[in-house]
């Protein structure tokens, strides 16, 4: 926000150091939190250390030397426009703004940039975020929702931070689990088709539960039952074999059911406001991955033990020269010629790098697949992909239920759609009296925004590494650290602006902001938080941590609520002060909106 001053001062420091033959280290600036004034600072410790290394310091200790340099620089700078004063303290150069100037500039900057406030400068790298990749025919449950929300928020963050961003999905659409459902459908339900996208998706899950139970060995099975179960098992295996050789009947049926499932997935993504750019399927990379196996053998990365009746393996640790066991040895082709999950991930990565020119590749996948992904990244490195260094696994903890782990096979899952419906119902029952004047349809739309806001934030406010025991009452709560609490700050800001009779929050309609008065503590805190937004965007994107933005949004909302209770904006007597405060409200509203958007949470105008 203050690049101009920063650049100007940096130039002066560089010129000074050059002229005086001082080995200036890279200048790192940081904001000075408000303590009477705002400012920014840099230190000269590294520069002093450089000097000492070159034996130029006449043995002056580094801290003392840093202070000397800071003082010399300060002497050199004189007065700078927009800066109230400059200090050289303990090796630091502290540069302060006039408070009213700073406040005005922060607010003006927000209002003139609007929805783009905080957007980072365009970066040269392309980032692909892969998420929302459940296995097909399993219906979307609350664990998938955590994955999708984390992935979408990460994508929004890196995109807003300035990276070219590609959103990718990679549903698992093959394997015995998938075939089990095709078999059950063909055997017991052929020709049936429930109406409704969600109904159809959920029905497939029901079939899976049923089939699993039929195929499962029971205690005290009668001989008849055993025979029956074994016959079913043989049919399932036969179907798998047929799928594998491309039998048209099985493939067609598989495609139809897969499409039912994907239709539901696409509908859920629409509900979550997720727009995928690329769809990869495991089945698409199966064949290409076989070619890769040959390439890895030819390049000496993989060992072909098939002649000895073995498989094709990669001794990752050995090839990397590691003496301690880390990535272990992995099979990449079974002796029967079939590929593994790992093999397909190698093929997928190649497509991402070569066809999509991805520089950074992020995988949002639950932590149980951590070793698998580290193994894949290690093989990519052996293979020679420079991007292997920039593959990143954003792992997340398990979502379980109070009664234990979710299990699709047992039908013990909490479906996302059910939670979303329940969320709307609950909000409507609370809001019905409060907002009787709002037309029913609109009320429903707002209830959806609030209910989903609660659910989404509950998935983001927990560190991604932590497990979540899903409790619907907690997830849909409105109080405390929740989505609706943040949405409510937005609504309040909005209502102040509406009541002030200022059309919308357009900056031109608010007149100039002149913060030439004694700012209250609440205003100072609010301005400080608002000014931090661009930095938080960069931090969250660089560290791949949605939680940084989730926490920031809460802090901002909390600070706004305190301000709202302490400072009566509309009753402010002095016209210019009132105007400045209204502009601060408008700026806060804008930044809350921007933060909510990054968190994939909508900002309702009323609630
Ligand atoms: N479909 C997988 C699952 O449900 C997740 C895919 C993760 N991505 C990957 N590139 N392996 O477990």
Coordinates of C-alpha atoms and ligand atoms in Angstrom, one line a residue:
X1 CA 0.0 0.0 0.0
X2 CA 2.9 2.2 0.6
X3 CA 5.2 1.0 -2.1
X4 CA 5.9 4.5 -3.3
X5 CA 7.4 5.7 -0.1
X6 CA 9.1 2.4 0.4
X7 CA 10.7 2.4 -3.0
X8 CA 11.8 6.0 -2.7
X9 CA 13.5 5.3 0.6
X10 CA 15.0 2.1 -0.7
X11 CA 16.6 3.9 -3.6
X12 CA 18.1 6.5 -1.3
X13 CA 19.5 3.8 1.0
X14 CA 21.0 1.9 -2.0
X15 CA 22.6 5.0 -3.4
X16 CA 24.0 6.0 0.0
X17 CA 25.5 2.5 0.6
X18 CA 27.0 2.3 -2.8
X19 CA 28.6 5.7 -2.4
X20 CA 30.0 4.7 0.9
X21 CA 31.0 1.2 -0.1
X22 CA 28.7 -0.5 2.4
X23 CA 27.7 -4.1 1.6
X24 CA 24.0 -3.6 1.8
X25 CA 21.9 -6.8 2.5
X26 CA 18.5 -7.2 0.9
X27 CA 16.1 -4.8 2.6
X28 CA 13.2 -6.5 4.3
X29 CA 10.4 -4.3 5.4
X30 CA 7.8 -4.9 8.0
X31 CA 4.8 -2.9 9.2
X32 CA 5.0 -1.3 12.7
X33 CA 1.8 -1.9 14.5
X34 CA 0.1 1.1 15.9
X35 CA 1.6 2.6 19.1
X36 CA 0.7 6.2 18.7
X37 CA 1.6 6.1 15.0
X38 CA 1.7 3.6 12.1
X39 CA 4.9 3.0 10.2
X40 CA 7.2 0.5 8.6
X41 CA 10.7 -0.6 9.5
X42 CA 13.8 -2.4 8.3
X43 CA 16.9 -3.5 10.1
X44 CA 20.6 -3.3 9.2
X45 CA 21.9 -6.3 11.1
X46 CA 22.5 -8.3 8.0
X47 CA 24.3 -5.4 6.4
X48 CA 26.4 -5.0 9.6
X49 CA 27.2 -8.7 9.5
X50 CA 28.2 -8.4 5.9
X51 CA 30.6 -5.6 6.8
X52 CA 32.1 -7.6 9.6
X53 CA 32.6 -10.6 7.3
X54 CA 34.5 -8.3 5.0
X55 CA 36.5 -7.2 8.1
X56 CA 35.5 -3.7 7.4
X57 CA 33.9 -3.0 10.7
X58 CA 37.1 -2.3 12.7
X59 CA 35.9 -5.0 15.1
X60 CA 32.8 -3.0 16.0
X61 CA 30.2 -5.4 17.3
X62 CA 27.4 -6.1 14.8
X63 CA 24.5 -4.5 16.8
X64 CA 26.5 -1.3 17.2
X65 CA 27.5 -1.3 13.6
X66 CA 23.9 -1.8 12.6
X67 CA 22.9 1.2 14.7
X68 CA 25.6 3.3 13.1
X69 CA 24.4 2.5 9.7
X70 CA 20.8 3.2 10.6
X71 CA 21.8 6.6 11.9
X72 CA 23.8 7.4 8.9
X73 CA 20.9 6.4 6.6
X74 CA 18.5 8.4 8.7
X75 CA 20.8 11.5 8.4
X76 CA 20.9 11.0 4.7
X77 CA 17.1 10.7 4.2
X78 CA 16.1 14.1 5.4
X79 CA 12.4 14.7 5.2
X80 CA 10.3 12.5 2.9
X81 CA 6.9 13.4 1.6
X82 CA 4.1 11.6 3.5
X83 CA 6.4 10.6 6.3
X84 CA 6.0 12.3 9.7
X85 CA 9.4 11.3 11.1
X86 CA 12.2 8.7 11.0
X87 CA 14.0 7.0 13.8
X88 CA 17.2 5.0 14.1
X89 CA 16.8 2.7 17.0
X90 CA 18.8 -0.4 18.0
X91 CA 19.9 -1.1 14.4
X92 CA 16.4 -0.5 13.0
X93 CA 15.2 2.3 10.8
X94 CA 11.6 3.1 11.8
X95 CA 9.6 5.2 9.4
X96 CA 6.4 6.7 10.6
X97 CA 3.4 8.1 8.8
X98 CA 1.2 10.9 9.9
X99 CA -1.7 9.0 11.5
X100 CA -4.5 10.8 9.7
X101 CA -2.6 10.3 6.4
X102 CA -2.2 6.7 7.0
X103 CA -5.8 6.1 7.9
X104 CA -7.0 8.0 4.9
X105 CA -4.7 6.2 2.5
X106 CA -5.7 2.8 3.8
X107 CA -9.4 3.5 3.4
X108 CA -9.0 5.2 0.1
X109 CA -7.0 2.3 -1.2
X110 CA -9.7 -0.2 -0.3
X111 CA -12.5 1.9 -1.7
X112 CA -10.8 2.6 -5.0
X113 CA -9.8 -1.0 -5.5
X114 CA -13.0 -2.5 -4.3
X115 CA -13.3 -6.2 -5.0
X116 CA -9.7 -6.1 -6.2
X117 CA -8.3 -4.8 -2.9
X118 CA -5.6 -7.2 -1.8
X119 CA -5.1 -8.8 -5.2
X120 CA -1.4 -9.6 -5.6
X121 CA 0.7 -8.7 -8.6
X122 CA 0.6 -11.2 -11.4
X123 CA 3.1 -14.0 -10.8
X124 CA 4.9 -16.0 -13.5
X125 CA 4.1 -19.4 -12.1
X126 CA 1.0 -21.5 -12.9
X127 CA -0.5 -23.4 -10.0
X128 CA -2.7 -26.4 -10.3
X129 CA -4.9 -27.3 -7.3
X130 CA -6.4 -30.8 -7.4
X131 CA -9.3 -31.4 -5.1
X132 CA -12.9 -32.7 -5.1
X133 CA -11.8 -36.0 -6.4
X134 CA -14.0 -38.6 -4.6
X135 CA -14.3 -42.1 -6.0
X136 CA -17.3 -42.3 -8.2
X137 CA -20.6 -44.0 -7.2
X138 CA -20.0 -43.2 -3.5
X139 CA -22.2 -40.1 -3.1
X140 CA -20.7 -37.0 -1.6
X141 CA -20.3 -37.0 2.1
X142 CA -19.1 -34.5 4.7
X143 CA -15.5 -35.7 4.4
X144 CA -15.6 -34.9 0.7
X145 CA -17.0 -31.5 1.7
X146 CA -14.0 -30.8 3.8
X147 CA -11.7 -31.7 0.9
X148 CA -13.6 -29.6 -1.6
X149 CA -13.9 -26.5 0.7
X150 CA -10.2 -26.6 1.5
X151 CA -9.2 -27.1 -2.1
X152 CA -11.5 -24.4 -3.4
X153 CA -10.4 -21.9 -0.8
X154 CA -6.8 -22.6 -1.6
X155 CA -7.5 -22.2 -5.3
X156 CA -9.1 -18.8 -4.6
X157 CA -6.2 -17.7 -2.4
X158 CA -3.5 -18.6 -4.9
X159 CA -5.5 -17.1 -7.7
X160 CA -6.1 -13.8 -5.8
X161 CA -2.4 -13.8 -4.8
X162 CA -1.6 -13.5 -8.4
X163 CA -0.8 -17.0 -9.7
X164 CA -2.3 -18.4 -12.9
X165 CA -4.5 -21.0 -11.3
X166 CA -6.0 -24.2 -12.7
X167 CA -8.6 -26.2 -10.7
X168 CA -8.6 -29.9 -11.3
X169 CA -10.5 -32.9 -10.2
X170 CA -9.4 -36.5 -10.4
X171 CA -12.2 -38.9 -9.5
X172 CA -11.3 -42.5 -9.0
X173 CA -13.5 -44.3 -11.4
X174 CA -12.1 -47.8 -11.6
X175 CA -11.2 -50.7 -9.3
X176 CA -13.1 -53.4 -7.6
X177 CA -15.2 -51.0 -5.4
X178 CA -16.6 -49.3 -8.5
X179 CA -17.2 -52.6 -10.3
X180 CA -19.1 -54.0 -7.2
X181 CA -21.8 -51.4 -7.8
X182 CA -22.0 -52.1 -11.5
X183 CA -22.4 -55.8 -10.7
X184 CA -25.1 -55.1 -8.1
X185 CA -27.0 -52.9 -10.5
X186 CA -26.8 -55.3 -13.3
X187 CA -27.8 -58.2 -11.2
X188 CA -30.6 -56.8 -9.1
X189 CA -31.8 -53.5 -10.5
X190 CA -31.2 -53.4 -14.2
X191 CA -33.4 -50.8 -15.9
X192 CA -34.2 -48.9 -12.8
X193 CA -33.3 -45.3 -12.4
X194 CA -34.4 -43.0 -9.6
X195 CA -35.5 -39.5 -10.6
X196 CA -33.4 -36.6 -9.3
X197 CA -29.7 -36.0 -9.4
X198 CA -29.1 -36.5 -5.7
X199 CA -31.5 -39.4 -5.4
X200 CA -29.7 -41.3 -8.2
X201 CA -26.3 -40.6 -6.7
X202 CA -27.4 -41.7 -3.2
X203 CA -29.1 -44.8 -4.6
X204 CA -25.7 -46.0 -6.0
X205 CA -24.3 -45.7 -2.5
X206 CA -27.2 -47.8 -1.2
X207 CA -26.4 -50.5 -3.8
X208 CA -22.9 -50.5 -2.7
X209 CA -23.9 -51.1 0.9
X210 CA -26.2 -53.9 -0.1
X211 CA -23.7 -55.5 -2.4
X212 CA -21.0 -55.3 0.3
X213 CA -23.2 -57.1 2.7
X214 CA -24.0 -59.8 0.2
X215 CA -20.4 -60.4 -0.6
X216 CA -19.3 -60.5 3.0
X217 CA -18.5 -63.7 4.8
X218 CA -20.9 -64.0 7.8
X219 CA -20.5 -65.8 11.1
X220 CA -22.3 -69.1 11.1
X221 CA -23.0 -69.1 7.4
X222 CA -25.0 -72.1 6.2
X223 CA -23.4 -74.1 3.3
X224 CA -26.1 -72.7 1.0
X225 CA -25.3 -69.2 2.0
X226 CA -21.6 -69.8 1.4
X227 CA -22.2 -71.2 -2.0
X228 CA -24.4 -68.2 -2.8
X229 CA -21.8 -65.7 -1.7
X230 CA -19.1 -67.4 -3.6
X231 CA -21.1 -67.4 -6.7
X232 CA -21.7 -63.7 -6.3
X233 CA -18.0 -63.2 -5.8
X234 CA -17.2 -65.1 -8.9
X235 CA -19.6 -62.9 -10.9
X236 CA -18.1 -59.8 -9.6
X237 CA -14.6 -60.9 -10.5
X238 CA -15.8 -61.9 -13.9
X239 CA -17.3 -58.5 -14.4
X240 CA -14.1 -56.9 -13.3
X241 CA -12.2 -59.0 -15.8
X242 CA -14.6 -58.0 -18.6
X243 CA -14.3 -54.4 -17.7
X244 CA -10.5 -54.7 -17.9
X245 CA -10.6 -56.2 -21.4
X246 CA -13.0 -53.5 -22.5
X247 CA -16.1 -55.6 -22.9
X248 CA -18.6 -53.2 -24.5
X249 CA -21.6 -54.2 -22.4
X250 CA -19.8 -53.8 -19.1
X251 CA -18.1 -50.6 -20.2
X252 CA -21.4 -49.0 -21.3
X253 CA -23.1 -49.9 -18.1
X254 CA -20.1 -48.6 -16.1
X255 CA -20.1 -45.4 -18.1
X256 CA -23.8 -44.8 -17.5
X257 CA -23.6 -45.3 -13.7
X258 CA -20.4 -43.3 -13.6
X259 CA -22.2 -40.4 -15.3
X260 CA -25.1 -40.6 -12.7
X261 CA -22.5 -40.2 -10.0
X262 CA -20.6 -37.4 -11.8
X263 CA -23.8 -35.6 -12.3
X264 CA -24.4 -35.5 -8.6
X265 CA -20.8 -34.5 -8.0
X266 CA -21.2 -31.6 -10.5
X267 CA -24.4 -30.5 -8.8
X268 CA -22.7 -30.5 -5.4
X269 CA -19.8 -28.5 -6.8
X270 CA -22.4 -26.0 -8.1
X271 CA -23.9 -25.8 -4.7
X272 CA -20.4 -25.0 -3.3
X273 CA -19.8 -22.5 -6.0
X274 CA -16.9 -24.5 -7.4
X275 CA -16.0 -24.3 -11.1
X276 CA -13.6 -27.0 -12.1
X277 CA -11.3 -26.2 -15.1
X278 CA -10.1 -29.8 -15.8
X279 CA -11.5 -33.2 -15.1
X280 CA -9.0 -36.1 -15.0
X281 CA -10.2 -39.6 -14.4
X282 CA -8.2 -42.5 -13.1
X283 CA -9.3 -44.6 -16.1
X284 CA -7.8 -42.0 -18.5
X285 CA -4.3 -42.4 -17.1
X286 CA -4.4 -46.2 -16.7
X287 CA -3.1 -47.0 -20.2
X288 CA -0.6 -44.1 -20.4
X289 CA 0.8 -45.2 -17.1
X290 CA 1.9 -48.5 -18.6
X291 CA 4.0 -46.7 -21.1
X292 CA 5.6 -44.8 -18.3
X293 CA 6.6 -48.0 -16.6
X294 CA 8.6 -49.0 -19.7
X295 CA 10.2 -45.6 -19.8
X296 CA 11.2 -45.8 -16.1
X297 CA 12.7 -49.3 -16.7
X298 CA 14.6 -48.0 -19.7
X299 CA 16.0 -45.1 -17.7
X300 CA 17.2 -47.4 -14.9
X301 CA 14.8 -45.9 -12.4
X302 CA 12.6 -48.9 -12.1
X303 CA 13.7 -52.5 -11.9
X304 CA 12.0 -55.1 -13.9
X305 CA 11.7 -58.3 -11.8
X306 CA 9.1 -59.9 -14.0
X307 CA 11.6 -62.4 -15.5
X308 CA 12.0 -63.7 -12.0
X309 CA 8.3 -63.9 -11.6
X310 CA 8.2 -60.6 -9.7
X311 CA 6.8 -57.2 -10.5
X312 CA 8.2 -53.9 -11.7
X313 CA 9.5 -51.9 -8.7
X314 CA 11.2 -48.7 -7.8
X315 CA 13.7 -48.8 -5.0
X316 CA 13.2 -45.1 -4.2
X317 CA 15.4 -44.9 -1.1
X318 CA 18.2 -46.7 -2.8
X319 CA 18.0 -44.6 -6.0
X320 CA 17.9 -41.4 -4.0
X321 CA 21.0 -42.6 -2.1
X322 CA 19.1 -42.5 1.2
X323 CA 20.5 -44.8 3.9
X324 CA 17.5 -44.7 6.2
X325 CA 14.2 -46.0 5.1
X326 CA 11.9 -43.2 4.0
X327 CA 10.0 -43.9 0.8
X328 CA 10.6 -47.6 0.7
X329 CA 10.4 -49.8 -2.4
X330 CA 7.2 -49.6 -4.5
X331 CA 5.6 -51.8 -7.0
X332 CA 4.6 -49.8 -10.1
X333 CA 3.4 -52.8 -12.2
X334 CA 2.1 -56.0 -10.9
X335 CA 3.3 -59.3 -12.4
X336 CA 0.0 -59.7 -14.2
X337 CA 0.6 -56.4 -16.0
X338 CA -1.9 -54.3 -14.1
X339 CA -1.0 -50.8 -12.8
X340 CA -1.4 -49.4 -9.3
X341 CA -2.7 -46.2 -7.9
X342 CA 0.9 -44.9 -7.7
X343 CA 1.5 -45.7 -11.4
X344 CA -1.5 -43.7 -12.4
X345 CA -0.4 -40.8 -10.3
X346 CA 2.9 -40.7 -12.2
X347 CA 1.0 -40.5 -15.5
X348 CA -1.3 -37.9 -14.1
X349 CA 1.6 -35.7 -12.9
X350 CA 3.2 -35.9 -16.3
X351 CA 0.0 -34.7 -17.9
X352 CA -0.2 -31.8 -15.4
X353 CA 3.4 -30.8 -16.1
X354 CA 3.6 -31.3 -19.8
X355 CA 0.1 -30.5 -21.1
X356 CA -0.9 -27.9 -18.5
X357 CA 2.5 -26.4 -17.9
X358 CA 2.0 -26.5 -14.2
X359 CA 4.9 -25.1 -12.1
X360 CA 3.4 -25.8 -8.7
X361 CA 1.2 -28.8 -8.2
X362 CA -1.0 -29.0 -5.1
X363 CA -2.8 -32.2 -4.1
X364 CA -5.6 -31.7 -1.6
X365 CA -5.9 -35.3 -0.2
X366 CA -6.5 -36.7 3.2
X367 CA -3.5 -37.4 5.4
X368 CA -3.7 -41.1 5.1
X369 CA -2.4 -40.8 1.5
X370 CA 0.6 -38.8 2.6
X371 CA 3.2 -41.6 2.2
X372 CA 1.7 -42.4 -1.2
X373 CA 2.0 -38.9 -2.5
X374 CA 5.5 -38.5 -1.1
X375 CA 6.5 -41.6 -2.9
X376 CA 5.0 -40.3 -6.1
X377 CA 6.8 -37.0 -5.7
X378 CA 10.1 -38.8 -5.0
X379 CA 9.7 -40.8 -8.2
X380 CA 8.9 -37.7 -10.2
X381 CA 12.2 -36.3 -8.9
X382 CA 14.2 -39.4 -9.9
X383 CA 12.5 -39.1 -13.2
X384 CA 13.9 -35.5 -13.5
X385 CA 10.9 -33.3 -13.4
X386 CA 12.0 -29.9 -11.9
X387 CA 8.4 -29.3 -10.8
X388 CA 8.7 -32.3 -8.4
X389 CA 10.2 -29.9 -5.9
X390 CA 7.0 -27.9 -6.1
X391 CA 4.6 -30.7 -5.7
X392 CA 2.8 -30.1 -2.4
X393 CA 0.4 -32.3 -0.5
X394 CA -2.2 -30.3 1.4
X395 CA -3.2 -33.1 3.7
X396 CA -6.2 -32.8 6.0
X397 CA -7.4 -34.8 9.0
X398 CA -10.1 -37.3 8.9
X399 CA -13.8 -36.3 9.3
X400 CA -15.4 -38.9 11.6
X401 CA -18.7 -39.2 13.4
X402 CA -19.3 -39.3 17.1
X403 CA -20.0 -43.0 16.7
X404 CA -16.8 -43.6 14.8
X405 CA -15.2 -43.5 11.3
X406 CA -17.5 -43.0 8.3
X407 CA -17.7 -45.9 6.0
X408 CA -19.3 -45.8 2.6
X409 CA -19.4 -49.6 2.5
X410 CA -21.4 -49.8 5.7
X411 CA -23.6 -46.9 4.6
X412 CA -22.4 -45.0 7.7
X413 CA -21.8 -41.6 6.2
X414 CA -23.3 -38.1 6.7
X415 CA -24.2 -36.9 3.2
X416 CA -23.4 -33.4 2.3
X417 CA -26.8 -32.8 0.7
X418 CA -28.5 -33.8 3.9
X419 CA -26.4 -31.4 6.0
X420 CA -27.0 -28.6 3.5
X421 CA -30.8 -29.2 3.6
X422 CA -30.8 -29.3 7.4
X423 CA -28.8 -26.1 7.4
X424 CA -31.4 -24.2 5.4
X425 CA -34.2 -25.6 7.5
X426 CA -32.5 -24.5 10.8
X427 CA -31.8 -21.0 9.6
X428 CA -35.3 -20.6 8.3
X429 CA -36.8 -21.6 11.6
X430 CA -34.8 -19.0 13.4
X431 CA -35.1 -16.3 10.8
X432 CA -38.8 -16.7 10.1
X433 CA -40.0 -14.2 12.6
X434 CA -37.1 -11.8 12.3
X435 CA -37.4 -11.4 8.6
X436 CA -41.1 -11.7 7.9
X437 CA -41.0 -8.8 5.5
X438 CA -38.6 -10.6 3.2
X439 CA -40.3 -12.6 0.4
X440 CA -40.1 -16.4 1.0
X441 CA -37.9 -17.2 -1.9
X442 CA -35.4 -14.6 -1.0
X443 CA -35.5 -15.7 2.6
X444 CA -34.7 -19.2 1.5
X445 CA -31.7 -18.0 -0.6
X446 CA -30.4 -16.1 2.4
X447 CA -30.9 -19.1 4.7
X448 CA -28.8 -21.1 2.3
X449 CA -26.1 -18.5 2.3
X450 CA -26.0 -18.5 6.1
X451 CA -26.3 -22.2 6.6
X452 CA -23.6 -22.9 4.1
X453 CA -21.5 -20.1 5.6
X454 CA -21.7 -21.9 9.0
X455 CA -20.8 -25.3 7.5
X456 CA -18.0 -24.0 5.3
X457 CA -16.4 -22.0 8.1
X458 CA -16.6 -24.9 10.5
X459 CA -14.5 -26.8 8.0
X460 CA -12.0 -24.0 7.6
X461 CA -11.5 -22.8 11.1
X462 CA -9.9 -26.1 12.2
X463 CA -6.3 -26.5 11.2
X464 CA -6.2 -28.8 8.2
X465 CA -4.0 -31.3 10.0
X466 CA -6.5 -31.8 12.8
X467 CA -9.3 -34.5 12.7
X468 CA -12.9 -33.3 12.9
X469 CA -15.5 -35.2 14.7
X470 CA -18.5 -34.0 12.8
X471 CA -21.3 -32.7 15.0
X472 CA -24.1 -31.1 13.0
X473 CA -25.1 -28.8 15.9
X474 CA -21.5 -27.5 16.1
X475 CA -21.2 -27.2 12.3
X476 CA -24.4 -25.2 12.0
X477 CA -23.8 -23.0 15.0
X478 CA -24.1 -19.2 14.7
X479 CA -22.4 -18.2 17.8
X480 CA -18.7 -17.4 18.5
X481 CA -16.1 -18.3 15.9
X482 CA -18.5 -19.0 13.0
X483 CA -19.3 -18.1 9.5
X484 CA -22.6 -16.3 10.4
X485 CA -20.7 -14.2 12.9
X486 CA -18.5 -12.9 10.1
X487 CA -21.5 -12.6 7.7
X488 CA -23.2 -10.6 10.4
X489 CA -20.4 -8.1 10.6
X490 CA -20.9 -7.6 6.9
X491 CA -24.6 -7.1 7.3
X492 CA -24.1 -4.6 10.0
X493 CA -21.7 -2.5 8.0
X494 CA -24.2 -2.7 5.1
X495 CA -27.0 -1.5 7.3
X496 CA -25.1 1.5 8.6
X497 CA -24.3 2.5 5.1
X498 CA -27.9 2.1 4.0
X499 CA -29.2 4.1 6.9
X500 CA -26.7 6.8 6.3
X501 CA -28.6 7.4 3.0
X502 CA -25.4 7.0 1.1
X503 CA -26.1 5.2 -2.0
X504 CA -24.4 1.9 -1.7
X505 CA -20.9 2.1 -0.6
X506 CA -19.5 3.9 -3.7
X507 CA -16.5 5.9 -2.6
X508 CA -17.4 8.9 -4.7
X509 CA -20.7 9.3 -2.8
X510 CA -19.0 9.5 0.5
X511 CA -16.9 12.6 0.0
X512 CA -13.2 12.7 1.1
X513 CA -12.1 10.9 4.2
X514 CA -10.3 13.2 6.6
X515 CA -9.1 11.4 9.7
X516 CA -7.9 14.6 11.3
X517 CA -9.4 13.8 14.6
X518 CA -8.4 11.8 17.6
X519 CA -9.1 8.2 16.5
X520 CA -10.6 5.9 19.0
X521 CA -8.9 2.6 19.9
X522 CA -11.6 0.8 17.9
X523 CA -11.0 2.8 14.8
X524 CA -7.3 2.2 15.0
X525 CA -7.7 -1.5 15.4
X526 CA -10.0 -1.7 12.5
X527 CA -7.7 0.3 10.2
X528 CA -4.9 -1.8 11.2
X529 CA -6.7 -5.1 10.4
X530 CA -8.0 -3.7 7.1
X531 CA -4.5 -2.8 6.1
X532 CA -3.3 -6.3 6.8
X533 CA -5.5 -8.0 4.3
X534 CA -3.1 -8.0 1.3
X535 CA -0.4 -9.4 3.4
X536 CA -2.6 -12.1 4.7
X537 CA -3.6 -13.1 1.2
X538 CA 0.0 -13.5 0.2
X539 CA 0.9 -15.4 3.4
X540 CA -2.1 -17.8 3.1
X541 CA -1.2 -18.4 -0.5
X542 CA 2.5 -18.9 -0.1
X543 CA 2.1 -21.2 2.9
X544 CA -0.9 -23.0 1.4
X545 CA -2.9 -22.3 4.5
X546 CA -6.6 -21.5 4.3
X547 CA -6.6 -21.2 8.1
X548 CA -4.6 -18.0 7.9
X549 CA -7.5 -16.3 6.0
X550 CA -10.2 -18.0 8.1
X551 CA -8.6 -16.6 11.3
X552 CA -8.0 -13.2 9.8
X553 CA -11.7 -13.0 8.6
X554 CA -12.8 -13.7 12.1
X555 CA -10.5 -11.2 13.7
X556 CA -11.6 -8.5 11.3
X557 CA -15.3 -9.3 12.0
X558 CA -14.7 -9.3 15.7
X559 CA -12.9 -5.9 15.5
X560 CA -15.7 -4.6 13.4
X561 CA -18.3 -5.7 15.9
X562 CA -16.4 -4.0 18.7
X563 CA -16.1 -0.8 16.7
X564 CA -19.8 -1.0 15.9
X565 CA -20.8 -1.3 19.6
X566 CA -18.3 1.4 20.7
X567 CA -18.6 4.0 18.0
X568 CA -21.9 5.4 16.9
X569 CA -21.1 6.3 13.4
X570 CA -24.5 7.7 12.4
X571 CA -24.7 9.9 15.5
X572 CA -21.3 11.4 15.0
X573 CA -21.8 15.2 15.1
X574 CA -18.9 16.5 13.3
X575 CA -19.7 16.1 9.6
X576 CA -16.2 15.3 8.4
X577 CA -15.6 12.9 11.2
X578 CA -18.9 11.1 10.4
X579 CA -17.9 11.0 6.8
X580 CA -14.5 9.5 7.6
X581 CA -16.2 6.9 9.8
X582 CA -18.7 6.0 7.1
X583 CA -15.8 5.5 4.7
X584 CA -14.1 3.3 7.2
X585 CA -17.3 1.3 7.5
X586 CA -17.5 1.0 3.7
X587 CA -13.9 -0.1 3.6
X588 CA -14.4 -2.7 6.3
X589 CA -17.5 -4.0 4.5
X590 CA -15.4 -4.3 1.4
X591 CA -12.6 -6.2 3.0
X592 CA -15.0 -8.5 4.9
X593 CA -16.6 -9.2 1.5
X594 CA -13.3 -9.9 -0.1
X595 CA -12.2 -12.2 2.7
X596 CA -15.5 -14.1 2.7
X597 CA -15.3 -14.5 -1.1
X598 CA -11.8 -16.1 -0.6
X599 CA -13.3 -18.4 2.0
X600 CA -16.1 -19.5 -0.4
X601 CA -18.7 -18.0 1.9
X602 CA -21.4 -15.6 0.6
X603 CA -22.1 -12.3 2.0
X604 CA -25.9 -11.7 2.4
X605 CA -27.1 -8.1 2.5
X606 CA -29.5 -8.8 5.3
X607 CA -29.9 -11.6 7.9
Ligands
LIG1 N1 -9.9 -40.6 -5.6 C1 -9.0 -40.6 -4.5 C2 -9.7 -41.0 -3.2 O1 -10.9 -40.9 -3.1 C3 -8.3 -39.3 -4.2 C4 -7.4 -38.9 -5.4 C5 -6.2 -38.1 -4.9 N2 -5.4 -37.6 -5.9 C6 -4.4 -38.2 -6.5 N3 -3.7 -37.5 -7.4 N4 -4.0 -39.3 -6.1 O2 -9.1 -41.5 -2.3

